[in-house]
Short mmCIF file of N, CA, C and O in Angstrom, two decimals:
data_model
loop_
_atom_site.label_atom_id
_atom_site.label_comp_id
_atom_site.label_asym_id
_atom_site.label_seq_id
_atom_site.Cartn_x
_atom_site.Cartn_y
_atom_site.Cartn_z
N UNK A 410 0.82 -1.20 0.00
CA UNK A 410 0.00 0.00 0.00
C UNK A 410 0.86 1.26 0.00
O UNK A 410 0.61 2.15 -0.81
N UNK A 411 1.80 1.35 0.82
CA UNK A 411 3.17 2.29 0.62
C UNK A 411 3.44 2.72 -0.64
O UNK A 411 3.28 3.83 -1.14
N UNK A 412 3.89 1.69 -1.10
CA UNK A 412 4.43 1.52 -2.23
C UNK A 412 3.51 2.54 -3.32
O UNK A 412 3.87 3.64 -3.75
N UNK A 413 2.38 1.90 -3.57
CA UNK A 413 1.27 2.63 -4.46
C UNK A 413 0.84 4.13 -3.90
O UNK A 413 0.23 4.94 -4.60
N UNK A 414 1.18 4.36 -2.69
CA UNK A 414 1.48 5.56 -2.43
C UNK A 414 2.50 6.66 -3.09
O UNK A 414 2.58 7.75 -3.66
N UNK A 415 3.06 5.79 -2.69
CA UNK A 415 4.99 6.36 -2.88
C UNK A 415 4.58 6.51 -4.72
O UNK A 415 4.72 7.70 -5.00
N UNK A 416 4.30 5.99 -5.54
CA UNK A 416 4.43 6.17 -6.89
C UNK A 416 3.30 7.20 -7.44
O UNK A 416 3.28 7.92 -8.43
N UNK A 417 2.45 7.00 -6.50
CA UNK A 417 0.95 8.02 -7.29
C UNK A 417 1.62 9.50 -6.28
O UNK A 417 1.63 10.38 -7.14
N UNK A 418 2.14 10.14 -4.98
CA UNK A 418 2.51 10.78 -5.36
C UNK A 418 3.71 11.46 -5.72
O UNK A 418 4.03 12.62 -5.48
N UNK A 419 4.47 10.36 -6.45
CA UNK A 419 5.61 10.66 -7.31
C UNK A 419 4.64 11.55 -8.63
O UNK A 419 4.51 12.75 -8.87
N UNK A 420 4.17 10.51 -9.20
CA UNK A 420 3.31 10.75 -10.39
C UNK A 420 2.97 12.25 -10.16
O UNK A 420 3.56 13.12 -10.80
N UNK A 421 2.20 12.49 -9.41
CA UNK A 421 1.83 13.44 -9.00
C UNK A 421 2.59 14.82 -8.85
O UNK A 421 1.96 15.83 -9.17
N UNK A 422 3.40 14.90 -8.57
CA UNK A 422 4.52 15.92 -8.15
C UNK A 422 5.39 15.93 -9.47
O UNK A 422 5.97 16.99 -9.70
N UNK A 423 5.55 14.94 -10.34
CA UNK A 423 6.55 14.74 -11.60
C UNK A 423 5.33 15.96 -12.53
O UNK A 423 5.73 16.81 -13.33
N UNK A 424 3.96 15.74 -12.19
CA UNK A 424 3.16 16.39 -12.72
C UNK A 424 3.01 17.73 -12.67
O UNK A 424 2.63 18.53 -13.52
N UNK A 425 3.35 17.86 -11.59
CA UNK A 425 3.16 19.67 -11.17
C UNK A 425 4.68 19.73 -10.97
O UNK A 425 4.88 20.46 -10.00
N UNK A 426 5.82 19.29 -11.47
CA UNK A 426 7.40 19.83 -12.15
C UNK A 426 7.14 20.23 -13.06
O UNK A 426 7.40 21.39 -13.37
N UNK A 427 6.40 19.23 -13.99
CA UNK A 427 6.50 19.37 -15.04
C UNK A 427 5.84 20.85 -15.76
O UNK A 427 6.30 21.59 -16.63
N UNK A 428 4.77 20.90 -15.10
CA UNK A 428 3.62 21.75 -15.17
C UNK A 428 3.82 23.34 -14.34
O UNK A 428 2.95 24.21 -14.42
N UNK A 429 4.71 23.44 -13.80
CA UNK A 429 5.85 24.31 -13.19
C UNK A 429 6.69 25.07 -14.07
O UNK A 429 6.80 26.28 -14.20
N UNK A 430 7.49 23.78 -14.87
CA UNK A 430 8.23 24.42 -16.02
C UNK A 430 8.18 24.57 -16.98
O UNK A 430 9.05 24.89 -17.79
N UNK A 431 6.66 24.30 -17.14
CA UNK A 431 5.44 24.77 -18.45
C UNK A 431 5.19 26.59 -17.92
O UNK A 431 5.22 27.61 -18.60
N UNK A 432 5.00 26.42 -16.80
CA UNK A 432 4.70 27.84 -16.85
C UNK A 432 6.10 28.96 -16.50
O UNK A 432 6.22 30.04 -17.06
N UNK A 433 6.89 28.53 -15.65
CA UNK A 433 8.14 29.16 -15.86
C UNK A 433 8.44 29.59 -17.50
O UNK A 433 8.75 30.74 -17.83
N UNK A 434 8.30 28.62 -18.32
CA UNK A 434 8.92 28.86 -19.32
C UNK A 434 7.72 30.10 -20.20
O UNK A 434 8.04 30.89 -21.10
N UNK A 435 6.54 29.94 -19.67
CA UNK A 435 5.83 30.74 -20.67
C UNK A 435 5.88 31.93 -19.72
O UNK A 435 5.62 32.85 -20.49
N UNK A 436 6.03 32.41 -18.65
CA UNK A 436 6.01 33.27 -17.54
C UNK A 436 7.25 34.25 -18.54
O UNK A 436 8.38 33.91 -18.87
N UNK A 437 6.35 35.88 -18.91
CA UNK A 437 7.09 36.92 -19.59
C UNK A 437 6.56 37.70 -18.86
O UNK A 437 6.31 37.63 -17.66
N UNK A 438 6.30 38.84 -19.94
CA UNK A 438 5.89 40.42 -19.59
C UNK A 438 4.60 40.19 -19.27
O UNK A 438 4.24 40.88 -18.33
N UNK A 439 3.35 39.12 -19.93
CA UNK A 439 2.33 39.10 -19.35
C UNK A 439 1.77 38.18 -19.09
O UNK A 439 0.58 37.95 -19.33
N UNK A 440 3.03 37.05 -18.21
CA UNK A 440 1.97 35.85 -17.21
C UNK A 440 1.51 36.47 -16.12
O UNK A 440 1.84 37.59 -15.75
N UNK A 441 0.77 35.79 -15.62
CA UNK A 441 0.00 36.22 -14.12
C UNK A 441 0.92 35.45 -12.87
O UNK A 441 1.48 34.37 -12.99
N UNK A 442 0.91 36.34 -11.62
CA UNK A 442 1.65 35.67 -11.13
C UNK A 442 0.78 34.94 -10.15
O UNK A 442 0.18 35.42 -9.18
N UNK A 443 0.81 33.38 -10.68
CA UNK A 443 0.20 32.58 -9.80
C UNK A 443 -0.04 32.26 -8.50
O UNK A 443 -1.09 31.87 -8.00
N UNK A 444 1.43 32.54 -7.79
CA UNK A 444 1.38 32.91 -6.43
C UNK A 444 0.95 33.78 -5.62
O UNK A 444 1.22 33.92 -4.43
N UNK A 445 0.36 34.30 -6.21
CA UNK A 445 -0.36 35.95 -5.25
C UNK A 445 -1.37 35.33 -4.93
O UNK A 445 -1.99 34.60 -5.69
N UNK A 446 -1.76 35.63 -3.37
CA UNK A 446 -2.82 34.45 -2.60
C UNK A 446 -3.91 35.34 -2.66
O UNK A 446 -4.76 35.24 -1.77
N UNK A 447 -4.04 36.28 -3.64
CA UNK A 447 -5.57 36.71 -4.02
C UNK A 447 -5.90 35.96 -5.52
O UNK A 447 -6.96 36.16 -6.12
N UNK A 448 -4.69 34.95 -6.10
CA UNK A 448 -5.20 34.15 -7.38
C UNK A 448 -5.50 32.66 -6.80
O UNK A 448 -4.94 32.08 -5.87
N UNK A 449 -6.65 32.19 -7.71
CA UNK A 449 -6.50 30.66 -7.03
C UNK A 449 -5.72 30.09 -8.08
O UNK A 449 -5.92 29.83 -9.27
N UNK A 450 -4.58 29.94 -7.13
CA UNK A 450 -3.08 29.23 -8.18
C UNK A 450 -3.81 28.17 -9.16
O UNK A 450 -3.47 28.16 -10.34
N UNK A 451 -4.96 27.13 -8.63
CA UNK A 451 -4.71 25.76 -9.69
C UNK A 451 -5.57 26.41 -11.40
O UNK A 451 -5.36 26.22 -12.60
N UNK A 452 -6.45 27.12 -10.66
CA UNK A 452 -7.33 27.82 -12.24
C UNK A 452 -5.75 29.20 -12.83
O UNK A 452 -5.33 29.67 -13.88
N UNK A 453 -5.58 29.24 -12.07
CA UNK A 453 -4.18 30.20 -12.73
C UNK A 453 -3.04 29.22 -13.57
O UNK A 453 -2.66 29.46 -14.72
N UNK A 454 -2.63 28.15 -12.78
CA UNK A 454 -1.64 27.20 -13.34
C UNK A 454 -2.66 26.31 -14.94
O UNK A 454 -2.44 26.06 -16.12
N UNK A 455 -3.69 26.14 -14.01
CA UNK A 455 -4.44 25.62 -15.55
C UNK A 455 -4.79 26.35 -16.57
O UNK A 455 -5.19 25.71 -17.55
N UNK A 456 -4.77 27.52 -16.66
CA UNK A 456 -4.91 28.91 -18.00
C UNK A 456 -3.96 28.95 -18.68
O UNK A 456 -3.91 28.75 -19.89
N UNK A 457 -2.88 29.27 -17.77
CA UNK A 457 -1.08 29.80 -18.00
C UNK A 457 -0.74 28.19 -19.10
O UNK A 457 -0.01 28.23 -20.08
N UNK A 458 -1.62 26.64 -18.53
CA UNK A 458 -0.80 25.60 -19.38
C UNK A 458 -1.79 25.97 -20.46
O UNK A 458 -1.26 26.31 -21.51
N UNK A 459 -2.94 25.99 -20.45
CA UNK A 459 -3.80 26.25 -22.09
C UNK A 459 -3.28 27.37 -22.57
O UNK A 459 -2.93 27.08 -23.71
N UNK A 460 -3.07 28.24 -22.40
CA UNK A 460 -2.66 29.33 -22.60
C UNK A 460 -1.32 28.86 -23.99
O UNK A 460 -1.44 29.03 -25.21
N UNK A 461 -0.29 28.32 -23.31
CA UNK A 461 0.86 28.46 -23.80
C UNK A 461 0.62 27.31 -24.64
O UNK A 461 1.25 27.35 -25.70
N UNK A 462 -0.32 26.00 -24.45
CA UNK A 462 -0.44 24.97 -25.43
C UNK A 462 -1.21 26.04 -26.86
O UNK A 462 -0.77 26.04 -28.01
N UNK A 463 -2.35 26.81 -26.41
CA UNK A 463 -2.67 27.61 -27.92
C UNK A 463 -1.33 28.48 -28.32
O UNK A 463 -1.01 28.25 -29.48
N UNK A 464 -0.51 29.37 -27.68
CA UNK A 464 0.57 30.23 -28.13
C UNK A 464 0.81 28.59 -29.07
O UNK A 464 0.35 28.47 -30.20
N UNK A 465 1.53 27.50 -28.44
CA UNK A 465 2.26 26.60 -29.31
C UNK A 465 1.72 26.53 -30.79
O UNK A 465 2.25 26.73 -31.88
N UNK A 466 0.69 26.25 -30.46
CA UNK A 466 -0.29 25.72 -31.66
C UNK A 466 -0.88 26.86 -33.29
O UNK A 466 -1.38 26.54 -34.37
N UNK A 467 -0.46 28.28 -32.66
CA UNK A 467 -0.48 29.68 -32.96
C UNK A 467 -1.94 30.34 -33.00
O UNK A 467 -2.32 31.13 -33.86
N UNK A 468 -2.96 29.72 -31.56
CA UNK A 468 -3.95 29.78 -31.82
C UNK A 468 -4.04 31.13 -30.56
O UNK A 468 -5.02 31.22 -29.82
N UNK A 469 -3.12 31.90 -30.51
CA UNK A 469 -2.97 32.55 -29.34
C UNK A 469 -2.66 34.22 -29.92
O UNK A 469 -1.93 34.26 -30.91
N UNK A 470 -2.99 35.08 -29.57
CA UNK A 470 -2.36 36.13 -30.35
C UNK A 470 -2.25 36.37 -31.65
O UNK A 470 -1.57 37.33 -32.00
N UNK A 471 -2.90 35.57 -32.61
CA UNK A 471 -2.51 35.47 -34.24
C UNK A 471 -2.62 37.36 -34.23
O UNK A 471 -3.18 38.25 -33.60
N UNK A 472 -1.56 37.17 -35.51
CA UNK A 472 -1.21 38.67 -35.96
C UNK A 472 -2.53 39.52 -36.46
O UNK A 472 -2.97 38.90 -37.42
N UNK A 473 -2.94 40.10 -36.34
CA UNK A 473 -3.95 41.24 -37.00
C UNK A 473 -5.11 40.70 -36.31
O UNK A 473 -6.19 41.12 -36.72
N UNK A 474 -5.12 39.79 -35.26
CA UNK A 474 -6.47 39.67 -34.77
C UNK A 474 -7.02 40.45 -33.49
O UNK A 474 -7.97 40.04 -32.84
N UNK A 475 -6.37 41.53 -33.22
CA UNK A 475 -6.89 42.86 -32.72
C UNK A 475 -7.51 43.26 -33.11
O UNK A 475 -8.71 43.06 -32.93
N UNK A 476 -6.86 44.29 -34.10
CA UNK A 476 -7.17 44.89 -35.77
C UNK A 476 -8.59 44.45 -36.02
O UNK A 476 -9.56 45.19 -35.92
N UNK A 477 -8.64 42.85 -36.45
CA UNK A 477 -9.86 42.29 -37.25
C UNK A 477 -10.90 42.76 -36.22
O UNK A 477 -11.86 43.34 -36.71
N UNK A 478 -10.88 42.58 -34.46
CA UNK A 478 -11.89 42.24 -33.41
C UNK A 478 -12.30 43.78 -33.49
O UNK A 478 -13.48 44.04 -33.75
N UNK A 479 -11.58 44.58 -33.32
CA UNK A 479 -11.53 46.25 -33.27
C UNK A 479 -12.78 46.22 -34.38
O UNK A 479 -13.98 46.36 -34.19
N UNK A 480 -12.20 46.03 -35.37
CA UNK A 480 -12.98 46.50 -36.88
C UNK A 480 -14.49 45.87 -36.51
O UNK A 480 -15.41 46.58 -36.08
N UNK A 481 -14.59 44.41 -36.75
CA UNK A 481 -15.57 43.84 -36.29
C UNK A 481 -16.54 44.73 -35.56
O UNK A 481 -17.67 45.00 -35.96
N UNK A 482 -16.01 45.14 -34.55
CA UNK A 482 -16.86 46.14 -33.78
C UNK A 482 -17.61 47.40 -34.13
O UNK A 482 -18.79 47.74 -34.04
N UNK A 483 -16.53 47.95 -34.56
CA UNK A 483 -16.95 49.55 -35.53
C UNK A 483 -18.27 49.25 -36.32
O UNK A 483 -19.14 50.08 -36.59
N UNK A 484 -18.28 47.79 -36.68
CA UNK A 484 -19.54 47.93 -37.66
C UNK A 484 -21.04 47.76 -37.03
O UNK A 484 -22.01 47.47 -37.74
N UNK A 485 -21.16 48.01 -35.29
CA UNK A 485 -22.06 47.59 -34.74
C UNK A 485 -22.17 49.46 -34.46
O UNK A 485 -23.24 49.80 -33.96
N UNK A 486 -21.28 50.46 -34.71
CA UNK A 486 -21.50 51.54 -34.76
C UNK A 486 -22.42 52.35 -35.56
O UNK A 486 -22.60 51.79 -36.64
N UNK A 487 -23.17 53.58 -35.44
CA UNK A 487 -23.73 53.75 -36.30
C UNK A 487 -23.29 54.62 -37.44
O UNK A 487 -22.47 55.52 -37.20
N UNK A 488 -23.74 54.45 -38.59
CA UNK A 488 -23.28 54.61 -39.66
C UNK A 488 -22.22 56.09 -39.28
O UNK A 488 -21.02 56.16 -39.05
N UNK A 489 -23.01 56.87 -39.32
CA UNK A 489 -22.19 58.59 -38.97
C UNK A 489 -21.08 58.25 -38.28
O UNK A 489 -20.22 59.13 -38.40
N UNK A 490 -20.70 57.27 -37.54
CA UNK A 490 -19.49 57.27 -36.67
C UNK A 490 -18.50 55.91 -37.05
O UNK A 490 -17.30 55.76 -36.82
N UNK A 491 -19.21 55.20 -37.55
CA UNK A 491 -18.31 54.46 -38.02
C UNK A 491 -17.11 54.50 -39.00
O UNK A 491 -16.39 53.51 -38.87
N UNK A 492 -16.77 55.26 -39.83
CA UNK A 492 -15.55 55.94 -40.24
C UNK A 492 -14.32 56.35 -39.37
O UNK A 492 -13.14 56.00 -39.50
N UNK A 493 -14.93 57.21 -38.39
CA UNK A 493 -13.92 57.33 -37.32
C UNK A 493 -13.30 56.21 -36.36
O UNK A 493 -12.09 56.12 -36.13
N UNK A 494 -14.23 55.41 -35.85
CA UNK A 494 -14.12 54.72 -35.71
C UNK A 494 -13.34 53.19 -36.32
O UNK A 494 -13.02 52.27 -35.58
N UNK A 495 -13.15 53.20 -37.58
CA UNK A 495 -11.94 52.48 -38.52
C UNK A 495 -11.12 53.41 -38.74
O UNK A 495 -10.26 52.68 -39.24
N UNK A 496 -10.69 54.39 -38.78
CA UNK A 496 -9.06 55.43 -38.66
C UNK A 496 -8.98 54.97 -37.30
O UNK A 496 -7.86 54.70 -36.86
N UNK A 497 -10.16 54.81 -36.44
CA UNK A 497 -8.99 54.93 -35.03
C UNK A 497 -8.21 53.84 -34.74
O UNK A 497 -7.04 53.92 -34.38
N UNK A 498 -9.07 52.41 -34.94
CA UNK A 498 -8.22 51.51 -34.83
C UNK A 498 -7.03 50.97 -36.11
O UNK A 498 -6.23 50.03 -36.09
N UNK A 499 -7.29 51.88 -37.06
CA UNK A 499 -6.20 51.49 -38.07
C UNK A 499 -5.13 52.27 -38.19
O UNK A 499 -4.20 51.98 -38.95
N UNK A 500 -5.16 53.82 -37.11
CA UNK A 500 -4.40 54.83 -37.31
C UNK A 500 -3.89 55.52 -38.54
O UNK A 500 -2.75 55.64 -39.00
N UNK A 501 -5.31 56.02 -39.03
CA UNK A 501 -5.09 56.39 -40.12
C UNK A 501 -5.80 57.86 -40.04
O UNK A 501 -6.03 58.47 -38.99
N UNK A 502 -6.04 58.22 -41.17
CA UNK A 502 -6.56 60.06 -41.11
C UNK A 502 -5.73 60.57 -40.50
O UNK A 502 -4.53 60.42 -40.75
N UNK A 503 -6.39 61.59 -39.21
CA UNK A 503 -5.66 62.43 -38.36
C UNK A 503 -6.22 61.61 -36.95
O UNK A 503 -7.15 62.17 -36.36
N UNK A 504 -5.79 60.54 -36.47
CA UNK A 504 -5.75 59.88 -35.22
C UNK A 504 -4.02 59.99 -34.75
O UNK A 504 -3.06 60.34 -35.44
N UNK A 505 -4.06 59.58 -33.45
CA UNK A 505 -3.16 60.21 -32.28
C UNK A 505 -3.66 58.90 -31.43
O UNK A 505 -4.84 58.65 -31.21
N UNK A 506 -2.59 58.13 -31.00
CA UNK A 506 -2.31 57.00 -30.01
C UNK A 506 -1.42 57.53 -29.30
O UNK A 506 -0.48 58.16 -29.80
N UNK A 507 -1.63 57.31 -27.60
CA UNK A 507 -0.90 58.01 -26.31
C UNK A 507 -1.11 56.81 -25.44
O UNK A 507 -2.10 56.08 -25.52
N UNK A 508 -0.06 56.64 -24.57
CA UNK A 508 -0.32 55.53 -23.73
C UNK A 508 0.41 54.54 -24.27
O UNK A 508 1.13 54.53 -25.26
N UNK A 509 0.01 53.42 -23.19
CA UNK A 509 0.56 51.86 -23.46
C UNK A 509 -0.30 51.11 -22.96
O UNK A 509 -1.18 51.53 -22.21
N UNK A 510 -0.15 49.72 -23.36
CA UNK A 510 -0.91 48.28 -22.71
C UNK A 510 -0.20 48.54 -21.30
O UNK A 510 -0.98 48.55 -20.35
N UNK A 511 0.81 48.69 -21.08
CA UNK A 511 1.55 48.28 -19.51
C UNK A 511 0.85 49.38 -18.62
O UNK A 511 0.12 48.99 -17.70
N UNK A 512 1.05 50.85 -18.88
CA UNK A 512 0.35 52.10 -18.34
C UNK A 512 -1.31 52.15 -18.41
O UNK A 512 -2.08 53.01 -17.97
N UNK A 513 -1.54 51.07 -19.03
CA UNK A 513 -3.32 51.02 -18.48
C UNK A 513 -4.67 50.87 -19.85
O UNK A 513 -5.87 50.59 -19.90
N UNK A 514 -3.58 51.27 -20.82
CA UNK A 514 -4.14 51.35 -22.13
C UNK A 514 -3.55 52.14 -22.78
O UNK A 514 -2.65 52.85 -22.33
N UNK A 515 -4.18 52.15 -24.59
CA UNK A 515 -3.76 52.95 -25.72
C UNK A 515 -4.80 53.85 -25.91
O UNK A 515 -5.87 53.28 -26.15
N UNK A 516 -4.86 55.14 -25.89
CA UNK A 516 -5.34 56.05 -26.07
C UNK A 516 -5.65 56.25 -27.10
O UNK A 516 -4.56 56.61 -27.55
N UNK A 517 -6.67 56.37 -28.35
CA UNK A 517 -6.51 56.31 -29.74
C UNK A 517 -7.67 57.69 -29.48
O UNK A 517 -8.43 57.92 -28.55
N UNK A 518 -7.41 58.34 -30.63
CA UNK A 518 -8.36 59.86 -31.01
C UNK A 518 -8.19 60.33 -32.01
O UNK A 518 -7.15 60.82 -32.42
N UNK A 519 -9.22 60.23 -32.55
CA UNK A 519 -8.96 60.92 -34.32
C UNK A 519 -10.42 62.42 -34.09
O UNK A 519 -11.44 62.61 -33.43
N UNK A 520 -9.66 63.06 -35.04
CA UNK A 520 -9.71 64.33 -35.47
C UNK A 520 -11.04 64.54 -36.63
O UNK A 520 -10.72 64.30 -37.79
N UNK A 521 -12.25 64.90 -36.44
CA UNK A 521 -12.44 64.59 -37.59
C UNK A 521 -13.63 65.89 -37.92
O UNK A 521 -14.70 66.02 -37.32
N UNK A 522 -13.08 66.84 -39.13
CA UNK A 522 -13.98 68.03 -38.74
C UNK A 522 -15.85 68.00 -39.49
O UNK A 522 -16.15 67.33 -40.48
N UNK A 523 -16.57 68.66 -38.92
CA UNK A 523 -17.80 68.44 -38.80
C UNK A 523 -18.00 69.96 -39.34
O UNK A 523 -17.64 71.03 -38.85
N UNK A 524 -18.52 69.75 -40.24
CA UNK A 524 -19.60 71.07 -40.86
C UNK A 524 -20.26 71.74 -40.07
O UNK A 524 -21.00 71.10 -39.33
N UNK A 525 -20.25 72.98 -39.96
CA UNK A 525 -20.87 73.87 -39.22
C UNK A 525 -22.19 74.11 -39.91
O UNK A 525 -22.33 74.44 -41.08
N UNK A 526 -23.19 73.88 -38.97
CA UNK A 526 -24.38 74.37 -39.32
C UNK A 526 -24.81 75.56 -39.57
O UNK A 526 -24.18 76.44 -38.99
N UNK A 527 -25.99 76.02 -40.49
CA UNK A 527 -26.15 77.30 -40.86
C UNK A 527 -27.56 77.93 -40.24
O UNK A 527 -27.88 79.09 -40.47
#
């Protein structure tokens, strides 16, 4: 009975090494840090491994799929504003980005002049 002890939690612990240096290794500028005892580490350790199995797979971040989600959106805008709304996320016209992702966000603002009424 020891014995089958002794191996399940070997098993066990070989599991969460392993699963340790799954997340060490994906742990950058924006893993979460699992250990902060306001996260519940095992739903944190289990994200951080899906997480980095989609990065593997390139189902994580794909390139322009901001861009696409941004745009996507604009079109739930209404018509009159939706223009501005694609310069802002494409930075185009006269838009102005301030800020960062790390500082809290990107600031995006476009310029866009409006006819004066008569």
């Amino acid at each position: 009975m020891k014995s089958i002890l002794r191996s399940t939690s070997s098993v066990l612990l070989a599991g969460v090494a392993m699963l340790g240096a799954a997340v060490a290794q994906a742990q950058g500028s924006n893993m979460p840090n699992c250990e902060d005892p306001r996260v519940d580490r095992t739903a944190c350790y289990r994200e951080a491994a899906a997480a980095q199995e989609a990065k593997r797979q390139g189902l994580l971040n794909s390139p322009g799929g901001y861009d696409k989600n941004a745009l996507a959106r604009c079109q739930r805008q209404p018509e009159s504003a939706r223009a501005a709304c694609e310069q802002r996320v494409l930075g185009t016209g006269n838009t102005t980005i301030r800020g960062s992702v790390q500082g809290g966000g990107k600031i995006r603002t476009t310029e866009v002049p409006v006819p004066a009424k008569n």
